[in-house]
Coordinates of C-alpha atoms in Angstrom, one line a residue:
Chain A
X1339 CA 0.0 0.0 0.0
X1340 CA 1.4 3.3 -1.0
X1341 CA 0.5 4.9 2.3
X1342 CA 2.8 2.6 4.1
X1343 CA 5.7 3.2 1.7
X1344 CA 5.3 6.9 2.1
X1345 CA 5.2 6.6 5.8
X1346 CA 8.3 4.5 5.8
X1347 CA 10.1 6.8 3.5
X1348 CA 9.1 9.8 5.4
X1349 CA 10.2 8.2 8.6
X1350 CA 13.6 7.4 7.1
X1351 CA 14.0 10.8 5.5
X1352 CA 13.1 12.8 8.5
X1353 CA 14.8 10.5 10.9
X1354 CA 16.1 12.5 13.8
X1355 CA 13.2 14.8 13.9
X1356 CA 10.1 14.2 15.9
X1357 CA 6.9 13.0 14.3
X1358 CA 4.0 15.4 14.2
X1359 CA 2.4 13.9 17.2
X1360 CA 0.4 16.2 19.3
X1361 CA 2.5 19.2 18.5
X1362 CA 2.4 21.7 21.3
X1363 CA -0.7 23.8 20.8
X1364 CA 0.0 27.5 20.1
X1365 CA -1.5 30.0 22.4
X1366 CA -5.2 29.9 21.7
X1367 CA -7.4 32.7 23.1
X1368 CA -10.6 31.4 21.7
X1369 CA -10.7 28.1 23.5
X1370 CA -14.0 26.5 22.3
X1371 CA -12.2 24.6 19.5
X1372 CA -8.6 23.5 19.7
X1373 CA -6.4 22.1 16.9
X1374 CA -4.2 19.4 18.3
X1375 CA -1.8 19.1 15.4
X1376 CA -0.3 22.2 13.8
X1377 CA 1.9 19.9 11.8
X1378 CA 0.6 17.0 9.7
X1379 CA 2.0 13.8 8.4
X1380 CA 4.8 14.3 5.8
X1381 CA 4.1 14.2 2.0
X1382 CA 6.7 13.3 -0.6
X1383 CA 7.4 16.1 -3.0
X1384 CA 5.5 15.4 -6.2
X1385 CA 3.0 13.3 -4.4
X1386 CA -0.5 13.8 -3.1
X1387 CA -2.3 12.5 -0.1
X1388 CA -5.1 12.8 2.3
X1389 CA -4.0 14.3 5.6
X1390 CA -5.9 14.8 8.8
X1391 CA -6.2 17.7 11.2
X1392 CA -7.4 16.7 14.7
X1393 CA -9.7 18.9 16.8
X1394 CA -11.0 18.9 20.3
X1395 CA -14.0 20.8 21.5
X1396 CA -13.5 22.7 24.7
X1397 CA -16.4 24.8 25.8
X1398 CA -19.7 23.9 24.3
X1399 CA -20.8 22.6 21.0
X1400 CA -19.2 23.9 17.8
X1401 CA -21.8 23.4 15.2
X1402 CA -21.8 23.6 11.4
X1403 CA -18.0 23.0 11.5
X1404 CA -16.4 24.0 8.1
X1405 CA -12.8 24.2 7.3
X1406 CA -11.2 25.3 4.1
X1407 CA -7.7 26.4 2.8
X1408 CA -7.2 29.9 1.8
X1409 CA -4.8 30.8 -1.1
X1410 CA -2.5 27.8 -1.1
X1411 CA 1.0 28.5 -2.5
X1412 CA 1.4 28.1 -6.3
X1413 CA 1.6 24.5 -7.3
X1414 CA 0.0 23.3 -4.1
X1415 CA -3.4 21.8 -4.8
X1416 CA -6.1 21.2 -2.2
X1417 CA -9.3 19.4 -2.5
X1418 CA -12.0 18.2 -0.1
X1419 CA -14.2 15.1 0.4
X1420 CA -16.7 14.7 -2.4
X1421 CA -19.7 15.0 -0.1
X1422 CA -18.8 18.6 0.9
X1423 CA -16.7 19.5 -2.1
X1424 CA -15.9 23.1 -1.3
X1425 CA -14.8 22.6 2.3
X1426 CA -14.2 19.8 4.7
X1427 CA -15.9 19.0 8.0
X1428 CA -15.5 16.6 10.8
X1429 CA -15.3 12.9 10.1
X1430 CA -18.3 11.9 12.3
X1431 CA -20.6 14.8 11.7
X1432 CA -20.5 18.6 11.6
X1433 CA -20.6 19.3 15.4
X1434 CA -17.7 19.1 17.8
X1435 CA -19.0 18.6 21.3
X1436 CA -17.2 19.9 24.4
X1437 CA -14.2 17.5 25.1
X1438 CA -14.8 15.4 21.9
X1439 CA -12.0 14.6 19.5
X1440 CA -12.7 14.4 15.8
X1441 CA -10.7 15.2 12.7
X1442 CA -11.0 16.8 9.3
X1443 CA -9.5 15.3 6.1
X1444 CA -8.0 17.3 3.3
X1445 CA -6.3 16.2 0.1
X1446 CA -3.0 18.0 -0.6
X1447 CA -0.9 17.8 -3.7
X1448 CA 2.7 18.9 -3.3
X1449 CA 4.6 20.0 -6.4
X1450 CA 7.8 18.2 -7.3
X1451 CA 9.6 21.6 -7.0
X1452 CA 8.8 21.9 -3.3
X1453 CA 12.1 22.0 -1.5
X1454 CA 10.8 22.8 1.9
X1455 CA 7.7 22.3 4.0
X1456 CA 4.6 24.0 2.9
X1457 CA 2.3 26.1 5.1
X1458 CA -1.5 26.0 4.7
X1459 CA -3.7 28.7 6.0
X1460 CA -7.0 27.1 7.1
X1461 CA -10.1 29.1 7.8
X1462 CA -12.5 27.5 10.2
X1463 CA -16.1 28.7 10.6
X1464 CA -18.6 27.3 13.1
X1465 CA -21.4 28.3 15.4
X1466 CA -20.9 28.5 19.1
X1467 CA -23.6 29.4 21.5
X1468 CA -25.7 30.6 18.6
X1469 CA -23.0 32.9 17.3
X1470 CA -21.0 32.5 14.1
X1471 CA -17.3 32.3 14.6
X1472 CA -14.3 32.4 12.2
X1473 CA -10.8 31.5 13.0
X1474 CA -7.6 30.9 11.1
X1475 CA -4.9 28.3 11.6
X1476 CA -1.5 28.0 10.1
X1477 CA -0.6 24.4 9.6
X1478 CA 2.7 23.0 8.4
X1479 CA 2.9 20.1 6.0
X1480 CA 6.3 18.5 6.1
X1481 CA 7.7 17.8 2.7
X1482 CA 10.2 15.1 2.1
X1483 CA 12.2 14.3 -1.1
X1484 CA 11.9 10.9 -2.8
X1485 CA 15.5 9.5 -2.9
X1486 CA 15.0 6.2 -4.6
X1487 CA 17.5 5.2 -7.2
X1488 CA 14.8 4.1 -9.6
X1489 CA 11.6 5.8 -10.7
X1490 CA 9.9 2.7 -11.9
X1491 CA 10.6 -1.0 -12.4
X1492 CA 10.0 -3.1 -15.4
X1493 CA 7.9 -6.0 -14.2
X1494 CA 7.7 -8.1 -17.4
X1495 CA 10.7 -10.0 -18.6
X1496 CA 9.1 -12.5 -21.0
X1497 CA 6.3 -11.8 -23.5
X1498 CA 5.7 -15.5 -23.8
X1499 CA 5.1 -17.3 -27.1
X1500 CA 3.6 -16.4 -30.4
X1501 CA 2.9 -18.9 -33.2
X1502 CA 4.6 -18.4 -36.5
X1503 CA 2.3 -16.8 -39.0
X1504 CA 0.1 -15.2 -36.3
X1505 CA 0.0 -11.8 -34.6
X1506 CA -0.4 -11.2 -30.9
X1507 CA -0.8 -8.2 -28.6
X1508 CA 1.8 -8.5 -25.9
X1509 CA 2.3 -6.3 -22.8
X1510 CA 5.1 -5.0 -20.7
X1511 CA 4.1 -4.1 -17.1
X1512 CA 5.8 -1.4 -15.1
X1513 CA 5.5 -0.6 -11.4
X1514 CA 5.8 3.0 -10.3
X1515 CA 8.3 3.7 -7.5
X1516 CA 8.6 7.5 -7.7
X1517 CA 5.6 9.6 -6.6
X1518 CA 4.3 10.5 -10.1
X1519 CA 5.5 9.9 -13.6
X1520 CA 3.6 11.5 -16.5
X1521 CA 3.4 11.1 -20.2
X1522 CA 4.6 7.5 -20.2
X1523 CA 5.4 6.2 -23.7
X1524 CA 6.9 2.9 -24.8
X1525 CA 8.6 2.2 -28.1
X1526 CA 10.5 -0.7 -29.3
X1527 CA 14.0 0.4 -29.9
X1528 CA 15.2 -2.9 -31.5
X1529 CA 12.6 -5.4 -32.6
X1530 CA 15.2 -8.0 -33.6
X1531 CA 13.6 -8.2 -37.0
X1532 CA 10.0 -8.7 -35.7
X1533 CA 7.3 -6.5 -37.2
X1534 CA 5.8 -4.3 -34.4
X1535 CA 2.5 -2.4 -34.5
X1536 CA 1.4 0.1 -31.9
X1537 CA -2.2 0.8 -30.9
X1538 CA -4.2 2.9 -33.5
X1539 CA -1.2 2.4 -35.8
X1540 CA 0.6 5.0 -33.8
X1541 CA 4.3 5.5 -33.3
X1542 CA 4.4 4.4 -29.7
X1543 CA 2.2 2.9 -27.0
X1544 CA 1.3 4.1 -23.5
X1545 CA 0.0 2.5 -20.3
X1546 CA -3.4 0.9 -20.3
X1547 CA -5.1 3.0 -17.6
X1548 CA -3.6 6.3 -18.5
X1549 CA -0.2 7.9 -19.2
X1550 CA 0.5 8.5 -15.5
X1551 CA 2.3 6.0 -13.4
X1552 CA 2.2 6.6 -9.6
X1553 CA 4.1 5.0 -6.8
X1554 CA 2.5 1.7 -5.9
X1555 CA 0.7 1.4 -9.2
X1556 CA 1.4 -1.2 -11.8
X1557 CA 0.2 -0.7 -15.3
X1558 CA 0.8 -2.4 -18.7
X1559 CA 1.9 -1.1 -22.1
X1560 CA 0.8 -3.1 -25.1
X1561 CA 2.0 -3.5 -28.6
X1562 CA 1.4 -6.1 -31.3
X1563 CA 3.9 -8.5 -32.8
X1564 CA 3.3 -9.8 -36.3
X1565 CA 5.2 -13.0 -36.4
X1566 CA 5.0 -13.4 -40.2
X1567 CA 7.8 -14.8 -42.3
X1568 CA 10.3 -14.8 -39.4
X1569 CA 12.5 -17.6 -38.2
X1570 CA 11.2 -19.5 -35.1
X1571 CA 13.3 -19.1 -32.0
X1572 CA 13.8 -16.7 -29.1
X1573 CA 14.0 -13.0 -29.8
X1574 CA 15.3 -10.4 -27.4
X1575 CA 13.4 -7.1 -28.0
X1576 CA 14.9 -3.8 -26.7
X1577 CA 12.2 -1.4 -25.4
X1578 CA 12.5 2.2 -24.5
X1579 CA 10.3 3.7 -21.9
X1580 CA 10.1 7.5 -21.6
X1581 CA 8.3 9.6 -19.1
X1582 CA 8.2 13.0 -17.5
X1583 CA 9.3 13.4 -14.0
X1584 CA 8.2 17.0 -13.1
X1585 CA 9.8 18.9 -16.1
X1586 CA 12.5 16.4 -16.8
X1587 CA 12.1 13.8 -19.6
X1588 CA 13.6 10.5 -18.5
X1589 CA 14.4 7.5 -20.7
X1590 CA 14.8 3.9 -19.6
X1591 CA 16.0 1.1 -21.8
X1592 CA 15.0 -2.5 -21.1
X1593 CA 14.5 -5.8 -22.9
X1594 CA 12.0 -8.5 -23.1
X1595 CA 12.1 -11.9 -24.7
X1596 CA 9.6 -13.4 -27.1
X1597 CA 9.6 -16.9 -28.5
X1598 CA 8.2 -17.6 -32.0
X1599 CA 7.1 -21.2 -32.2
X1600 CA 5.9 -23.5 -34.9
X1601 CA 2.1 -23.3 -35.0
X1602 CA 0.3 -26.3 -33.5
X1603 CA -1.7 -28.3 -35.9
Chain B
X1334 CA -0.2 0.6 9.4
X1335 CA 0.3 -0.4 13.0
X1336 CA -2.7 -2.1 14.6
X1337 CA -3.8 -1.3 18.1
X1338 CA -2.9 -3.9 20.7
X1339 CA -5.2 -3.5 23.7
X1340 CA -3.9 -4.8 27.0
X1341 CA -6.0 -7.7 28.2
X1342 CA -6.8 -6.0 31.4
X1343 CA -8.8 -3.4 29.5
X1344 CA -10.8 -6.1 27.7
X1345 CA -11.8 -7.6 31.0
X1346 CA -13.2 -4.3 32.1
X1347 CA -16.9 -3.3 32.3
X1348 CA -19.3 -3.9 29.5
X1349 CA -21.6 -0.9 29.1
X1350 CA -25.1 -1.3 27.8
X1351 CA -25.8 1.5 25.4
X1352 CA -29.1 3.2 25.1
X1353 CA -29.8 1.7 21.7
X1354 CA -29.5 -1.8 23.0
X1355 CA -26.0 -2.5 21.6
X1356 CA -23.6 -3.5 24.3
X1357 CA -19.9 -2.7 24.0
X1358 CA -16.8 -2.6 26.1
X1359 CA -16.5 1.1 27.0
X1360 CA -12.8 1.1 28.1
X1361 CA -11.8 -0.8 25.0
X1362 CA -13.7 1.5 22.7
X1363 CA -12.3 4.5 24.5
X1364 CA -8.8 3.2 24.0
X1365 CA -9.4 2.5 20.4
X1366 CA -10.9 5.9 19.8
X1367 CA -8.1 7.8 21.7
X1368 CA -5.4 6.0 19.8
X1369 CA -7.2 6.3 16.5
X1370 CA -7.5 10.1 16.9
X1371 CA -3.8 10.3 17.6
X1372 CA -2.7 8.0 14.8
X1373 CA -4.9 9.4 12.0
X1374 CA -3.0 12.7 12.1
X1375 CA 0.3 10.9 11.8
X1376 CA -0.5 9.1 8.6
X1377 CA -1.2 9.9 5.0
X1378 CA -3.8 8.1 2.9
X1379 CA -4.0 7.6 -0.8
X1380 CA -7.8 7.7 -1.0
X1381 CA -10.2 9.2 1.5
X1382 CA -12.0 5.9 1.7
X1383 CA -8.7 4.4 3.1
X1384 CA -9.3 6.3 6.3
X1385 CA -12.5 4.4 7.0
X1386 CA -10.8 1.2 5.9
X1387 CA -8.1 1.7 8.4
X1388 CA -10.6 2.4 11.2
X1389 CA -12.6 -0.6 10.3
X1390 CA -9.5 -2.8 10.4
X1391 CA -8.7 -1.5 13.8
X1392 CA -12.2 -2.3 15.0
X1393 CA -12.2 -5.8 13.5
X1394 CA -8.8 -6.5 15.0
X1395 CA -10.3 -5.9 18.4
X1396 CA -13.5 -7.8 17.6
X1397 CA -15.6 -4.6 17.7
X1398 CA -18.5 -4.4 15.2
X1399 CA -19.4 -1.2 13.4
X1400 CA -22.7 -1.2 15.3
X1401 CA -20.9 -1.2 18.6
X1402 CA -18.6 1.6 17.4
X1403 CA -21.6 3.7 16.2
X1404 CA -23.3 3.2 19.5
X1405 CA -20.2 4.2 21.3
X1406 CA -19.9 7.4 19.2
X1407 CA -23.5 8.2 19.8
X1408 CA -23.0 7.9 23.6
X1409 CA -19.9 10.1 23.4
X1410 CA -22.1 13.0 22.6
X1411 CA -24.1 12.6 25.8
X1412 CA -21.4 11.4 28.1
X1413 CA -18.7 13.8 29.4
X1414 CA -17.1 10.9 31.3
X1415 CA -16.7 8.9 28.2
X1416 CA -15.2 11.9 26.4
X1417 CA -12.8 12.4 29.2
X1418 CA -11.7 8.7 29.1
X1419 CA -11.0 9.1 25.3
X1420 CA -9.1 12.3 26.0
X1421 CA -7.0 10.6 28.7
X1422 CA -6.2 7.8 26.3
X1423 CA -5.4 10.3 23.5
X1424 CA -3.0 12.2 25.7
X1425 CA -1.3 9.2 27.2
X1426 CA -0.8 7.6 23.8
X1427 CA 0.0 10.7 21.8
X1428 CA 2.4 12.3 24.3
X1429 CA 4.5 9.2 24.4
X1430 CA 4.0 8.2 20.8
X1431 CA 3.9 4.6 22.0

């Protein structure tokens, strides 16, 4: 599960610093609602995740609890649960009772270019004792850098067998390791004499689900092999995967084997 | 993600009969809730549904049904004592990070 990987990476990368557990609350003059974590879980630069802010009521019910982010920094994207859409509220309901704990969830996308922690300004509105209240909270989202040596991993080593005189769609699977790789394209760099056809008679193929490969995701790129008028035997096909990591285009060469066999009668 | 391990002493504690007729172990639920509220802020989740999945897994690992948890959450609203128990668990667990 990607969550676990991120947690592990974050833990390793920020080793030596404390986790954002119950960060010391800042002075709070309006004590009917308290934010217990002014620092969230860490997000890897280039990645996106749901994070939680934890609240405790302390002085009567806070009703119609609504939280939203004001003017996030350029490149930082924020969205909310689908049922509220333009804001987030408490997980259980929209009222925080005196002494009760509950949390709000927010989805944050951190740009690849983020080299330091990001700060989010949250505006909270609620009704307390029949009066509307508005408060602001500055929350720090720690950003860690992905430091893996590989962005993705070619999963498929063998394309299996194709009978002589037939054509077959074959697929090469890739597993994403880096947070987000866009514009994935696969071409055959050296077909070893085998005729290759891409989907829609194009000049390349992409991944099945979409052209983005995320960490923890495995997707497949397909192309067709026309095994006409070629010798039987094992072929080693050189493939070239290209993708965009932030603004940088990266190329990865690999190979797969394919066996052309005599057709069965 | 780490699962909650509840000390057996807590499990042996009082079973509370909730107003809606669903019985549950109040100290156990308070412990789960306090720890969950601490842990949820320490983790990221790919999908918003993963948050509920994680909570459900914690309940299942402690043999707590969703009906029992719902009854407990309903009672939290009316019971300052129950909220205080959760707060104590949250503070003890979160302050030590254990």
